[in-house]
Tab-separated table of C-alpha atoms in Angstrom:
chain	number	residue	atom	x	y	z
A	22	ASN	CA	0.000	0.000	0.000
A	23	CYS	CA	2.787	2.351	0.967
A	24	ASN	CA	4.587	1.631	-2.322
A	25	MET	CA	1.365	2.100	-4.291
A	26	ARG	CA	0.792	5.483	-2.617
A	27	LYS	CA	4.375	6.520	-3.472
A	28	LEU	CA	3.895	5.438	-7.097
A	29	PHE	CA	0.568	7.273	-7.309
A	30	LEU	CA	2.174	10.413	-5.830
A	31	THR	CA	5.074	10.202	-8.313
A	32	ILE	CA	2.690	9.824	-11.282
A	33	THR	CA	0.609	12.757	-10.007
A	34	LEU	CA	3.703	14.948	-9.683
A	35	VAL	CA	4.902	14.021	-13.189
A	36	LEU	CA	1.483	14.720	-14.719
A	37	THR	CA	1.260	18.043	-12.855
A	38	ALA	CA	4.684	19.024	-14.150
A	39	LEU	CA	3.753	18.043	-17.706
A	40	LEU	CA	0.503	20.000	-17.539
A	41	ALA	CA	2.326	23.006	-16.102
A	42	SER	CA	4.880	22.944	-18.916
A	43	ALA	CA	2.109	22.490	-21.497
A	44	LYS	CA	0.468	25.640	-20.156
A	45	GLY	CA	3.795	27.438	-20.180
A	46	ASN	CA	5.121	29.932	-22.680
A	47	LYS	CA	4.172	28.630	-26.113
A	48	ILE	CA	5.589	31.626	-27.966
A	49	PRO	CA	9.381	31.432	-28.099
A	50	VAL	CA	11.019	34.666	-26.958
A	51	TYR	CA	14.753	35.092	-27.484
A	52	ALA	CA	17.090	37.720	-26.085
A	53	TRP	CA	20.195	38.978	-27.886
A	54	THR	CA	22.803	40.012	-25.358
A	55	GLY	CA	26.489	40.842	-25.203
A	56	LEU	CA	28.714	39.232	-22.595
A	57	GLU	CA	30.147	41.676	-20.073
A	58	LYS	CA	33.922	41.431	-19.579
A	59	ASP	CA	33.512	40.614	-15.887
A	60	ALA	CA	30.553	38.243	-16.418
A	61	ASN	CA	30.675	35.165	-14.210
A	62	GLU	CA	28.455	32.219	-13.366
A	63	LYS	CA	26.595	34.163	-10.668
A	64	SER	CA	25.925	37.316	-12.726
A	65	LEU	CA	24.855	35.317	-15.782
A	66	ALA	CA	22.512	33.141	-13.723
A	67	ALA	CA	20.908	36.260	-12.208
A	68	ASP	CA	20.288	37.811	-15.647
A	69	PHE	CA	19.079	34.596	-17.275
A	70	LYS	CA	16.677	33.821	-14.409
A	71	ALA	CA	15.264	37.363	-14.469
A	72	TRP	CA	14.655	37.217	-18.224
A	73	LYS	CA	13.165	33.732	-17.992
A	74	LYS	CA	10.613	35.024	-15.461
A	75	HIS	CA	9.571	37.535	-18.126
A	76	GLY	CA	8.951	34.769	-20.679
A	77	VAL	CA	12.348	34.526	-22.388
A	78	THR	CA	12.903	30.954	-23.624
A	79	GLY	CA	16.344	31.268	-25.216
A	80	VAL	CA	19.416	33.501	-25.156
A	81	CYS	CA	21.678	34.524	-28.038
A	82	VAL	CA	24.928	35.495	-26.333
A	83	ASN	CA	27.770	37.333	-28.052
A	84	ALA	CA	31.002	36.021	-26.563
A	85	GLY	CA	32.752	36.325	-29.914
A	86	MET	CA	34.825	33.236	-30.624
A	87	ASP	CA	36.037	32.896	-27.023
A	88	ILE	CA	35.559	29.177	-26.395
A	89	GLU	CA	35.821	29.362	-22.595
A	90	LYS	CA	33.323	32.208	-22.325
A	91	ILE	CA	30.892	30.370	-24.616
A	92	ARG	CA	31.374	27.244	-22.499
A	93	LEU	CA	30.559	29.197	-19.309
A	94	ALA	CA	27.530	31.096	-20.642
A	95	SER	CA	26.013	28.038	-22.335
A	96	LYS	CA	26.435	25.948	-19.175
A	97	VAL	CA	24.617	28.593	-17.092
A	98	ALA	CA	21.844	28.916	-19.699
A	99	LYS	CA	21.206	25.159	-19.647
A	100	LYS	CA	21.105	25.129	-15.832
A	101	VAL	CA	18.499	27.891	-15.900
A	102	GLY	CA	16.531	26.036	-18.590
A	103	LEU	CA	17.147	28.274	-21.600
A	104	GLU	CA	18.053	27.392	-25.181
A	105	TYR	CA	21.534	28.674	-26.053
A	106	HIS	CA	22.657	30.270	-29.330
A	107	ALA	CA	26.381	31.043	-29.551
A	108	TRP	CA	26.051	34.407	-31.309
A	109	VAL	CA	29.205	35.134	-33.325
A	110	PRO	CA	29.969	38.270	-35.400
A	111	THR	CA	31.417	36.259	-38.284
A	112	MET	CA	32.853	38.438	-41.062
A	113	VAL	CA	33.902	41.371	-38.863
A	114	GLN	CA	37.293	40.315	-37.549
A	115	GLY	CA	40.441	42.193	-36.618
A	116	GLY	CA	44.091	41.196	-36.677
A	117	LYS	CA	44.048	38.724	-39.569
A	118	PRO	CA	46.388	38.793	-42.605
A	119	LYS	CA	45.610	41.745	-44.894
A	120	SER	CA	44.924	39.421	-47.850
A	121	TRP	CA	41.873	38.033	-45.998
A	122	TYR	CA	39.939	41.307	-46.141
A	123	THR	CA	37.522	42.659	-48.717
A	124	VAL	CA	38.649	45.397	-51.108
A	125	ASN	CA	36.271	48.164	-52.175
A	126	ARG	CA	35.670	49.670	-55.624
A	127	LEU	CA	38.239	52.393	-54.856
A	128	GLY	CA	40.889	49.715	-54.267
A	129	GLU	CA	40.934	50.257	-50.485
A	130	SER	CA	41.160	47.281	-48.125
A	131	ALA	CA	38.736	46.948	-45.221
A	132	TYR	CA	41.839	45.914	-43.263
A	133	ASP	CA	42.978	49.532	-42.832
A	134	LYS	CA	40.321	51.668	-44.546
A	135	PRO	CA	36.944	50.247	-43.525
A	136	ALA	CA	33.691	51.920	-44.541
A	137	TYR	CA	31.548	53.844	-42.016
A	138	VAL	CA	33.079	52.742	-38.699
A	139	PRO	CA	36.494	51.391	-37.554
A	140	TYR	CA	35.159	47.904	-36.732
A	141	TYR	CA	33.868	47.269	-40.281
A	142	THR	CA	36.979	45.215	-41.048
A	143	THR	CA	35.103	42.701	-43.190
A	144	LEU	CA	36.590	39.437	-44.411
A	145	ASP	CA	36.297	38.127	-47.967
A	146	PRO	CA	33.801	35.207	-48.000
A	147	ARG	CA	35.500	33.737	-51.092
A	148	ASN	CA	38.973	33.619	-49.555
A	149	GLU	CA	39.899	29.947	-49.011
A	150	GLU	CA	41.906	30.629	-45.846
A	151	VAL	CA	39.007	32.638	-44.385
A	152	ARG	CA	36.598	29.795	-45.168
A	153	LYS	CA	38.905	27.181	-43.618
A	154	VAL	CA	39.508	29.137	-40.403
A	155	LEU	CA	35.827	30.025	-39.923
A	156	LYS	CA	34.681	26.450	-40.582
A	157	GLU	CA	37.178	25.080	-38.037
A	158	LYS	CA	36.230	27.689	-35.429
A	159	PHE	CA	32.518	26.977	-35.772
A	160	GLU	CA	33.166	23.235	-35.508
A	161	GLU	CA	34.961	23.948	-32.236
A	162	ILE	CA	32.045	26.063	-30.957
A	163	ALA	CA	29.516	23.425	-32.059
A	164	SER	CA	31.475	20.835	-30.055
A	165	ILE	CA	30.725	22.625	-26.770
A	166	PRO	CA	28.117	20.358	-25.085
A	167	ASP	CA	25.668	23.046	-23.915
A	168	VAL	CA	25.565	25.000	-27.201
A	169	ASP	CA	22.266	24.297	-28.996
A	170	TYR	CA	22.800	26.588	-31.984
A	171	VAL	CA	25.739	28.340	-33.578
A	172	GLN	CA	24.402	31.785	-34.565
A	173	LEU	CA	26.022	33.679	-37.435
A	174	ASP	CA	25.953	37.473	-37.245
A	175	TYR	CA	27.610	39.926	-39.691
A	176	ILE	CA	27.508	37.074	-42.194
A	177	ARG	CA	27.570	39.463	-45.144
A	178	TYR	CA	29.440	42.184	-46.958
A	179	ALA	CA	29.467	45.726	-45.562
A	180	ASP	CA	26.229	47.618	-46.292
A	181	VAL	CA	26.669	48.846	-49.846
A	182	ILE	CA	23.611	50.991	-49.104
A	183	LEU	CA	22.783	51.909	-45.511
A	184	ALA	CA	19.278	51.773	-44.061
A	185	ARG	CA	17.545	55.093	-44.761
A	186	GLY	CA	17.450	56.056	-41.079
A	187	LEU	CA	21.272	56.003	-40.910
A	188	TRP	CA	22.024	58.337	-43.851
A	189	ASP	CA	22.046	61.510	-41.777
A	190	LYS	CA	24.217	59.895	-39.112
A	191	TYR	CA	27.004	59.260	-41.621
A	192	GLY	CA	26.348	62.372	-43.726
A	193	LEU	CA	25.470	60.348	-46.812
A	194	THR	CA	22.845	60.434	-49.535
A	195	MET	CA	22.745	56.922	-50.935
A	196	ASN	CA	20.772	57.024	-54.160
A	197	GLY	CA	23.043	54.341	-55.557
A	198	GLU	CA	25.754	51.937	-54.454
A	199	TYR	CA	28.404	53.752	-52.453
A	200	ALA	CA	31.855	52.974	-53.999
A	201	LYS	CA	33.676	53.077	-50.644
A	202	ALA	CA	31.371	50.353	-49.285
A	203	ASP	CA	31.055	48.305	-52.492
A	204	TYR	CA	33.001	45.044	-52.001
A	205	CYS	CA	34.848	42.900	-53.092
A	206	TYR	CA	37.206	43.988	-55.867
A	207	CYS	CA	40.276	42.020	-54.774
A	208	PRO	CA	42.232	40.455	-57.678
A	209	ASP	CA	40.880	36.977	-56.884
A	210	CYS	CA	37.208	38.048	-56.957
A	211	VAL	CA	37.694	40.143	-60.102
A	212	ALA	CA	39.435	37.232	-61.893
A	213	ALA	CA	36.855	34.657	-60.757
A	214	PHE	CA	33.989	36.849	-61.973
A	215	LYS	CA	35.712	37.467	-65.322
A	216	LYS	CA	36.219	33.715	-65.799
A	217	GLN	CA	32.553	33.079	-64.978
A	218	SER	CA	30.937	35.926	-66.945
A	219	GLY	CA	33.545	37.243	-69.384
A	220	ILE	CA	33.174	40.688	-67.740
A	221	ASP	CA	36.111	42.608	-66.287
A	222	ILE	CA	34.197	44.416	-63.544
A	223	THR	CA	37.023	46.935	-63.034
A	224	LYS	CA	36.421	48.241	-66.572
A	225	VAL	CA	32.678	48.774	-66.060
A	226	THR	CA	31.570	52.392	-65.528
A	227	ASP	CA	28.730	51.484	-63.150
A	228	PRO	CA	29.146	47.968	-61.667
A	229	SER	CA	25.810	48.313	-59.826
A	230	LYS	CA	24.046	47.872	-63.196
A	231	ILE	CA	25.572	44.409	-63.704
A	232	LYS	CA	23.089	41.939	-62.187
A	233	GLU	CA	25.502	39.006	-62.503
A	234	TRP	CA	28.029	40.894	-60.364
A	235	ALA	CA	25.483	41.410	-57.567
A	236	GLN	CA	24.553	37.727	-57.777
A	237	PHE	CA	28.224	36.706	-57.681
A	238	ARG	CA	28.580	38.350	-54.260
A	239	CYS	CA	25.276	36.935	-52.966
A	240	THR	CA	26.420	33.450	-54.006
A	241	ALA	CA	29.790	33.942	-52.269
A	242	VAL	CA	28.024	34.570	-48.941
A	243	THR	CA	25.564	31.703	-49.497
A	244	ASP	CA	28.364	29.237	-50.270
A	245	LEU	CA	30.230	30.228	-47.101
A	246	VAL	CA	27.115	29.918	-44.915
A	247	ASN	CA	26.249	26.518	-46.347
A	248	ALA	CA	29.807	25.219	-45.831
A	249	ILE	CA	29.643	26.341	-42.177
A	250	ALA	CA	26.126	24.895	-41.826
A	251	ASP	CA	27.283	21.488	-43.086
A	252	ALA	CA	30.178	21.525	-40.599
A	253	VAL	CA	27.913	22.493	-37.670
A	254	HIS	CA	25.267	19.905	-38.615
A	255	ALA	CA	27.980	17.242	-38.813
A	256	LYS	CA	28.664	17.973	-35.131
A	257	GLY	CA	24.990	17.307	-34.371
A	258	LYS	CA	24.162	20.956	-33.660
A	259	LYS	CA	21.844	23.494	-35.257
A	260	ILE	CA	22.614	26.775	-36.970
A	261	SER	CA	20.850	30.143	-36.949
A	262	ALA	CA	21.669	33.539	-38.457
A	263	ASP	CA	20.980	37.215	-37.816
A	264	VAL	CA	20.023	38.754	-41.140
A	265	PHE	CA	18.697	41.920	-42.746
A	266	PRO	CA	14.958	42.013	-43.463
A	267	GLY	CA	13.390	40.668	-46.644
A	268	PRO	CA	15.429	39.181	-48.156
A	269	LYS	CA	14.259	40.708	-51.467
A	270	SER	CA	13.133	44.035	-49.968
A	271	TYR	CA	16.393	44.845	-48.175
A	272	ALA	CA	18.948	42.112	-47.405
A	273	GLU	CA	19.715	41.105	-50.964
A	274	TRP	CA	20.660	44.522	-52.352
A	275	MET	CA	21.946	46.120	-49.141
A	276	VAL	CA	24.353	43.434	-47.865
A	277	ARG	CA	24.228	40.610	-50.480
A	278	GLN	CA	22.237	38.204	-48.287
A	279	GLN	CA	19.933	35.775	-50.099
A	280	TRP	CA	19.293	34.032	-46.808
A	281	ASN	CA	16.295	32.110	-48.142
A	282	ASN	CA	18.943	29.916	-49.875
A	283	TRP	CA	20.889	29.185	-46.688
A	284	LYS	CA	20.867	25.785	-44.921
A	285	LEU	CA	19.586	27.220	-41.653
A	286	ASP	CA	17.509	25.759	-38.826
A	287	ALA	CA	16.384	29.205	-37.644
A	288	VAL	CA	16.597	32.754	-38.946
A	289	PHE	CA	16.464	35.999	-36.959
A	290	PRO	CA	15.689	38.913	-39.328
A	291	MET	CA	16.499	42.259	-37.724
A	292	ASN	CA	13.102	43.856	-38.320
A	293	TYR	CA	14.083	47.207	-36.837
A	294	ASN	CA	11.428	49.566	-38.203
A	295	ASP	CA	13.104	52.773	-36.991
A	296	PHE	CA	16.205	52.015	-39.058
A	297	TYR	CA	14.026	52.072	-42.174
A	298	MET	CA	11.987	55.082	-41.018
A	299	GLU	CA	8.882	52.889	-40.940
A	300	PRO	CA	6.000	52.694	-38.448
A	301	VAL	CA	5.555	49.676	-36.193
A	302	ALA	CA	2.976	48.190	-38.632
A	303	TRP	CA	5.897	47.520	-40.997
A	304	VAL	CA	7.088	44.695	-38.694
A	305	GLY	CA	4.089	42.569	-39.676
A	306	LYS	CA	4.401	43.481	-43.343
A	307	ILE	CA	8.083	42.528	-43.593
A	308	THR	CA	7.603	39.356	-41.495
A	309	LYS	CA	4.984	38.210	-44.034
A	310	GLU	CA	7.562	38.538	-46.836
A	311	GLU	CA	10.127	36.634	-44.751
A	312	ALA	CA	7.720	33.796	-43.945
A	313	GLU	CA	6.857	33.470	-47.652
A	314	ALA	CA	10.559	33.457	-48.610
A	315	ILE	CA	11.280	30.326	-46.531
A	316	LYS	CA	7.942	28.571	-46.956
A	317	GLY	CA	8.379	24.798	-46.976
A	318	LYS	CA	12.072	25.017	-45.998
A	319	ASN	CA	11.787	23.865	-42.370
A	320	ILE	CA	13.454	27.051	-41.077
A	321	LEU	CA	12.098	28.636	-37.897
A	322	LEU	CA	11.522	32.396	-38.154
A	323	TYR	CA	12.021	34.728	-35.197
A	324	SER	CA	11.204	38.367	-35.823
A	325	GLY	CA	13.927	40.556	-34.302
A	326	LEU	CA	12.615	43.638	-32.459
A	327	PHE	CA	14.703	46.686	-31.511
A	328	ILE	CA	13.780	48.123	-28.112
A	329	CYS	CA	14.014	51.776	-27.093
A	330	HIS	CA	15.327	51.915	-23.535
A	331	ASP	CA	14.985	55.673	-22.994
A	332	TRP	CA	11.516	55.581	-24.531
A	333	LYS	CA	10.186	58.595	-22.638
A	334	ASN	CA	12.699	60.720	-24.540
A	335	LYS	CA	12.401	58.957	-27.910
A	336	ASP	CA	11.132	62.136	-29.581
A	337	LYS	CA	14.531	63.737	-28.859
A	338	VAL	CA	16.518	60.827	-30.350
A	339	VAL	CA	17.969	61.355	-33.822
A	340	ASP	CA	20.067	58.200	-34.087
A	341	PRO	CA	18.012	55.061	-34.901
A	342	GLU	CA	20.631	53.026	-33.029
A	343	ASN	CA	19.334	54.588	-29.799
A	344	SER	CA	15.717	54.429	-30.880
A	345	GLY	CA	13.351	51.449	-31.110
A	346	LEU	CA	9.975	50.251	-29.919
A	347	LEU	CA	8.031	52.029	-27.200
A	348	PRO	CA	6.152	49.912	-24.638
A	349	SER	CA	2.921	50.986	-26.365
A	350	GLU	CA	4.202	49.461	-29.643
A	351	ILE	CA	5.151	46.032	-28.284
A	352	GLU	CA	1.672	44.554	-28.674
A	353	GLU	CA	1.315	45.516	-32.332
A	354	ALA	CA	4.877	44.445	-33.187
A	355	VAL	CA	4.526	40.994	-31.598
A	356	GLU	CA	0.948	40.367	-32.688
A	357	SER	CA	1.561	41.410	-36.305
A	358	ALA	CA	4.774	39.354	-36.539
A	359	MET	CA	3.045	36.223	-35.220
A	360	ALA	CA	0.017	36.758	-37.464
A	361	ALA	CA	2.369	37.089	-40.453
A	362	GLY	CA	3.915	33.672	-39.837
A	363	ALA	CA	6.762	34.152	-37.332
A	364	ASN	CA	7.463	31.262	-34.954
A	365	GLY	CA	8.458	33.693	-32.206
A	366	ILE	CA	10.334	36.922	-31.534
A	367	SER	CA	13.737	38.115	-30.421
A	368	LEU	CA	14.551	41.199	-28.352
A	369	PHE	CA	17.477	43.519	-28.890
A	370	THR	CA	18.186	43.833	-26.074
A	371	PRO	CA	16.751	42.495	-22.810
A	372	ASN	CA	18.714	45.222	-21.003
A	373	SER	CA	16.818	47.826	-23.052
A	374	MET	CA	13.493	46.386	-21.869
A	375	THR	CA	11.972	48.540	-19.118
A	376	ASP	CA	9.315	47.342	-16.652
A	377	GLU	CA	6.715	48.901	-18.964
A	378	HIS	CA	8.066	46.936	-21.958
A	379	TRP	CA	8.032	43.655	-20.016
A	380	ALA	CA	4.460	44.303	-18.846
A	381	GLU	CA	3.297	44.874	-22.436
A	382	LEU	CA	5.137	41.773	-23.641
A	383	ALA	CA	3.507	39.642	-20.927
A	384	LYS	CA	0.111	41.047	-21.897
A	385	VAL	CA	0.414	40.268	-25.610
A	386	ILE	CA	1.868	36.793	-25.023
A	387	LYS	CA	-1.004	35.946	-22.682
A	388	LYS	CA	-3.460	37.225	-25.283
A	389	LEU	CA	-1.893	35.206	-28.111
A	390	GLU	CA	-1.693	32.004	-26.082
A	391	LYS	CA	-5.383	31.909	-25.226
């Protein structure tokens, strides 16, 4: 009798736990976050637990390619019960051989004359040494036991055309492709394109008019992603990527990303409406395009939302990089993204989320899960 009671109690507890988890957060919510230099097991656990209480189901943590930091953060995430994406800025690397970097239409290397900002030291996706080193590094990251996904960020060329909201910031009017940010014109890429098409791109007055040249660069990025994806999958892990919206509307012509052709398990389009000088309703519109682009491809879609931390002073903000969604816009952004076919959302960043933002997120998730 005593044993029967124990068994009955155990079964009851298991069923209760299963029912509780079934009633739990059905809408995946991810959080993109950087790793503080002094981050440790205790500080990470405190952050992860706090975000989980707010409905976050997975974290995308930027620890670069630091294996030990990724090992630590992923271990803490698993203990807390969160999915872990090792978020890695891929093509923006410093301190590599100069021959690894992209060369712009003016003949300048991103190694020492990057476009826009000093950290835009972008690697050449066609360079064999670059491909080998990246593939090996991602295999190493994928081998870390608690890493669920390897997440590729900056997996692209530099923005040949910036988002409209950033033009004023950099003092540019970009009615066409900006030569200083138009990559890659290294001898190897020029020769490979000439062999393929018969066109010497350096002799063309306006390379932006040559569709095959744009496609050549898109294919270079796609081939690199798919080589990395195969390597990660061979380690039994999944792969995700942070991408520009679209891809047709923006990603393809802005940064050469045809991410609908990538062998991904999940995609995180950065649907940051303020960067494109669009209202919050645009989030649903662009998510619909993204869902259509990967229809039938077994790729999960998480709509990336940019959060305005100092939202009470948003009207005084000129720079979109300090702008983002107000608490009052969270409901429409999440609801429209989910209605358009997203599998969930991602927040950039959880540290930008105020109490008012979290309250609105909880409200819309509860509404959508009814």
